[in-house]
Amino acid sequence: MASNRLERIKEEVKRELSGIIRRLKDPRIADVVSVVAVDITKDLKYAKAHISVMGTDEQKKNTITALNSAAGFIRHEISSGLDLRITPEFKFVQDNSVEYGIHIDELIHKINNGERETDK
């Protein structure tokens, strides 16, 4: 039962975090930023947010740096939006799984096109 509660909290934090990041007015944050996953410890003290950033490597680095520097503000906003006894401290990390998925999809597409050309 406790794991179900933790999963619901993770999803609520992820949803709230996405909205807060959209509202941030830091020029270092890239235009296309999404929250892929949020891991929260069982005691709800710490959270690691996996962030996907579309852009150059410099934009990705700047976005993660900006989010980590705004972690206190984000924590305050989360505590205002959600009714939690303990609001976790956030650490933001870059997640490349979306880009990796796109790369794999391109490779599969190339392989399929190559097979069709050899069949002819």
PDB file of C-alpha atoms in Angstrom:
ATOM      1  CA  MET A   1       0.000   0.000   0.000  1.00  0.00           C
ATOM      2  CA  ALA A   2       2.829   2.402   0.806  1.00  0.00           C
ATOM      3  CA  SER A   3       4.362   1.866  -2.634  1.00  0.00           C
ATOM      4  CA  ASN A   4       1.063   2.855  -4.280  1.00  0.00           C
ATOM      5  CA  ARG A   5       1.087   6.069  -2.268  1.00  0.00           C
ATOM      6  CA  LEU A   6       4.686   6.772  -3.279  1.00  0.00           C
ATOM      7  CA  GLU A   7       3.839   6.176  -6.954  1.00  0.00           C
ATOM      8  CA  ARG A   8       0.899   8.593  -6.750  1.00  0.00           C
ATOM      9  CA  ILE A   9       3.103  11.204  -5.093  1.00  0.00           C
ATOM     10  CA  LYS A  10       5.740  10.757  -7.822  1.00  0.00           C
ATOM     11  CA  GLU A  11       3.147  11.328 -10.542  1.00  0.00           C
ATOM     12  CA  GLU A  12       1.688  14.383  -8.802  1.00  0.00           C
ATOM     13  CA  VAL A  13       5.153  15.868  -8.262  1.00  0.00           C
ATOM     14  CA  LYS A  14       6.026  15.178 -11.911  1.00  0.00           C
ATOM     15  CA  ARG A  15       2.854  16.914 -13.112  1.00  0.00           C
ATOM     16  CA  GLU A  16       3.341  19.896 -10.802  1.00  0.00           C
ATOM     17  CA  LEU A  17       7.041  20.128 -11.689  1.00  0.00           C
ATOM     18  CA  SER A  18       6.253  20.282 -15.411  1.00  0.00           C
ATOM     19  CA  GLY A  19       3.975  23.260 -14.847  1.00  0.00           C
ATOM     20  CA  ILE A  20       6.490  25.064 -12.649  1.00  0.00           C
ATOM     21  CA  ILE A  21       9.303  24.612 -15.191  1.00  0.00           C
ATOM     22  CA  ARG A  22       7.072  26.047 -17.936  1.00  0.00           C
ATOM     23  CA  ARG A  23       6.425  29.127 -15.786  1.00  0.00           C
ATOM     24  CA  LEU A  24      10.090  29.767 -14.906  1.00  0.00           C
ATOM     25  CA  LYS A  25      11.458  32.867 -16.575  1.00  0.00           C
ATOM     26  CA  ASP A  26      15.146  31.972 -16.611  1.00  0.00           C
ATOM     27  CA  PRO A  27      16.788  32.637 -20.008  1.00  0.00           C
ATOM     28  CA  ARG A  28      19.138  29.682 -19.472  1.00  0.00           C
ATOM     29  CA  ILE A  29      16.232  27.222 -19.653  1.00  0.00           C
ATOM     30  CA  ALA A  30      15.668  25.818 -23.151  1.00  0.00           C
ATOM     31  CA  ASP A  31      12.289  26.069 -24.861  1.00  0.00           C
ATOM     32  CA  VAL A  32      11.608  22.329 -25.035  1.00  0.00           C
ATOM     33  CA  VAL A  33      12.025  20.799 -21.576  1.00  0.00           C
ATOM     34  CA  SER A  34      10.113  17.805 -20.273  1.00  0.00           C
ATOM     35  CA  VAL A  35      10.109  15.873 -17.033  1.00  0.00           C
ATOM     36  CA  VAL A  36      10.684  12.228 -17.922  1.00  0.00           C
ATOM     37  CA  ALA A  37      10.566  10.737 -14.428  1.00  0.00           C
ATOM     38  CA  VAL A  38      10.807  11.643 -10.768  1.00  0.00           C
ATOM     39  CA  ASP A  39      12.421   9.345  -8.209  1.00  0.00           C
ATOM     40  CA  ILE A  40      11.565  10.070  -4.582  1.00  0.00           C
ATOM     41  CA  THR A  41      13.049   8.395  -1.525  1.00  0.00           C
ATOM     42  CA  LYS A  42      10.660   6.498   0.744  1.00  0.00           C
ATOM     43  CA  ASP A  43      10.995   9.128   3.475  1.00  0.00           C
ATOM     44  CA  LEU A  44      10.061  11.859   0.919  1.00  0.00           C
ATOM     45  CA  LYS A  45      13.141  13.933   1.759  1.00  0.00           C
ATOM     46  CA  TYR A  46      14.931  13.766  -1.587  1.00  0.00           C
ATOM     47  CA  ALA A  47      13.790  13.701  -5.189  1.00  0.00           C
ATOM     48  CA  LYS A  48      15.728  13.244  -8.396  1.00  0.00           C
ATOM     49  CA  ALA A  49      14.009  14.672 -11.465  1.00  0.00           C
ATOM     50  CA  HIS A  50      15.070  13.250 -14.826  1.00  0.00           C
ATOM     51  CA  ILE A  51      14.830  16.078 -17.359  1.00  0.00           C
ATOM     52  CA  SER A  52      14.878  15.778 -21.145  1.00  0.00           C
ATOM     53  CA  VAL A  53      16.082  18.873 -23.000  1.00  0.00           C
ATOM     54  CA  MET A  54      15.907  19.304 -26.755  1.00  0.00           C
ATOM     55  CA  GLY A  55      18.716  21.501 -28.023  1.00  0.00           C
ATOM     56  CA  THR A  56      22.482  21.758 -28.172  1.00  0.00           C
ATOM     57  CA  ASP A  57      24.764  20.285 -25.535  1.00  0.00           C
ATOM     58  CA  GLU A  58      25.347  23.778 -24.149  1.00  0.00           C
ATOM     59  CA  GLN A  59      21.593  24.412 -23.854  1.00  0.00           C
ATOM     60  CA  LYS A  60      21.178  21.092 -22.048  1.00  0.00           C
ATOM     61  CA  LYS A  61      23.949  21.903 -19.586  1.00  0.00           C
ATOM     62  CA  ASN A  62      22.644  25.436 -18.990  1.00  0.00           C
ATOM     63  CA  THR A  63      19.093  24.180 -18.442  1.00  0.00           C
ATOM     64  CA  ILE A  64      20.135  21.594 -15.849  1.00  0.00           C
ATOM     65  CA  THR A  65      22.327  24.200 -14.104  1.00  0.00           C
ATOM     66  CA  ALA A  66      19.458  26.710 -14.051  1.00  0.00           C
ATOM     67  CA  LEU A  67      17.020  24.148 -12.663  1.00  0.00           C
ATOM     68  CA  ASN A  68      19.441  23.087  -9.931  1.00  0.00           C
ATOM     69  CA  SER A  69      20.011  26.726  -8.970  1.00  0.00           C
ATOM     70  CA  ALA A  70      16.233  27.257  -8.790  1.00  0.00           C
ATOM     71  CA  ALA A  71      15.683  24.086  -6.732  1.00  0.00           C
ATOM     72  CA  GLY A  72      14.761  26.033  -3.593  1.00  0.00           C
ATOM     73  CA  PHE A  73      12.147  28.087  -5.427  1.00  0.00           C
ATOM     74  CA  ILE A  74      10.799  24.963  -7.122  1.00  0.00           C
ATOM     75  CA  ARG A  75      10.566  23.189  -3.759  1.00  0.00           C
ATOM     76  CA  HIS A  76       8.581  26.119  -2.360  1.00  0.00           C
ATOM     77  CA  GLU A  77       6.221  26.059  -5.362  1.00  0.00           C
ATOM     78  CA  ILE A  78       5.730  22.297  -5.027  1.00  0.00           C
ATOM     79  CA  SER A  79       4.890  22.692  -1.340  1.00  0.00           C
ATOM     80  CA  SER A  80       2.328  25.364  -2.233  1.00  0.00           C
ATOM     81  CA  GLY A  81       0.723  23.208  -4.915  1.00  0.00           C
ATOM     82  CA  LEU A  82       0.681  19.859  -3.127  1.00  0.00           C
ATOM     83  CA  ASP A  83      -0.452  19.048   0.385  1.00  0.00           C
ATOM     84  CA  LEU A  84       2.544  17.033   1.583  1.00  0.00           C
ATOM     85  CA  ARG A  85       3.850  16.890   5.127  1.00  0.00           C
ATOM     86  CA  ILE A  86       7.422  16.812   3.806  1.00  0.00           C
ATOM     87  CA  THR A  87       8.407  18.425   0.515  1.00  0.00           C
ATOM     88  CA  PRO A  88      11.491  16.778  -1.000  1.00  0.00           C
ATOM     89  CA  GLU A  89      14.735  18.526  -1.916  1.00  0.00           C
ATOM     90  CA  PHE A  90      15.206  18.373  -5.681  1.00  0.00           C
ATOM     91  CA  LYS A  91      18.181  17.418  -7.783  1.00  0.00           C
ATOM     92  CA  PHE A  92      17.832  17.694 -11.543  1.00  0.00           C
ATOM     93  CA  VAL A  93      19.682  15.336 -13.879  1.00  0.00           C
ATOM     94  CA  GLN A  94      19.743  15.148 -17.645  1.00  0.00           C
ATOM     95  CA  ASP A  95      17.881  12.243 -19.227  1.00  0.00           C
ATOM     96  CA  ASN A  96      18.868  11.200 -22.741  1.00  0.00           C
ATOM     97  CA  SER A  97      16.385   8.348 -23.102  1.00  0.00           C
ATOM     98  CA  VAL A  98      14.130  10.292 -25.498  1.00  0.00           C
ATOM     99  CA  GLU A  99      17.054  11.111 -27.804  1.00  0.00           C
ATOM    100  CA  TYR A 100      18.286   7.526 -27.538  1.00  0.00           C
ATOM    101  CA  GLY A 101      14.824   6.270 -28.511  1.00  0.00           C
ATOM    102  CA  ILE A 102      14.776   8.574 -31.543  1.00  0.00           C
ATOM    103  CA  HIS A 103      18.235   7.316 -32.539  1.00  0.00           C
ATOM    104  CA  ILE A 104      17.151   3.659 -32.249  1.00  0.00           C
ATOM    105  CA  ASP A 105      14.006   4.411 -34.264  1.00  0.00           C
ATOM    106  CA  GLU A 106      16.143   5.976 -37.018  1.00  0.00           C
ATOM    107  CA  LEU A 107      18.419   2.917 -37.067  1.00  0.00           C
ATOM    108  CA  ILE A 108      15.446   0.562 -37.341  1.00  0.00           C
ATOM    109  CA  HIS A 109      14.015   2.715 -40.119  1.00  0.00           C
ATOM    110  CA  LYS A 110      17.350   2.559 -42.009  1.00  0.00           C
ATOM    111  CA  ILE A 111      17.530  -1.208 -41.583  1.00  0.00           C
ATOM    112  CA  ASN A 112      13.966  -1.669 -42.838  1.00  0.00           C
ATOM    113  CA  ASN A 113      14.625   0.542 -45.864  1.00  0.00           C
ATOM    114  CA  GLY A 114      17.863  -1.338 -46.571  1.00  0.00           C
ATOM    115  CA  GLU A 115      16.043  -4.685 -46.499  1.00  0.00           C
ATOM    116  CA  ARG A 116      13.381  -3.430 -48.880  1.00  0.00           C
ATOM    117  CA  GLU A 117      16.015  -2.217 -51.330  1.00  0.00           C
ATOM    118  CA  THR A 118      17.816  -5.583 -51.298  1.00  0.00           C
ATOM    119  CA  ASP A 119      14.514  -7.437 -51.858  1.00  0.00           C
ATOM    120  CA  LYS A 120      13.989  -5.651 -55.190  1.00  0.00           C
TER     121      LYS A 120
END
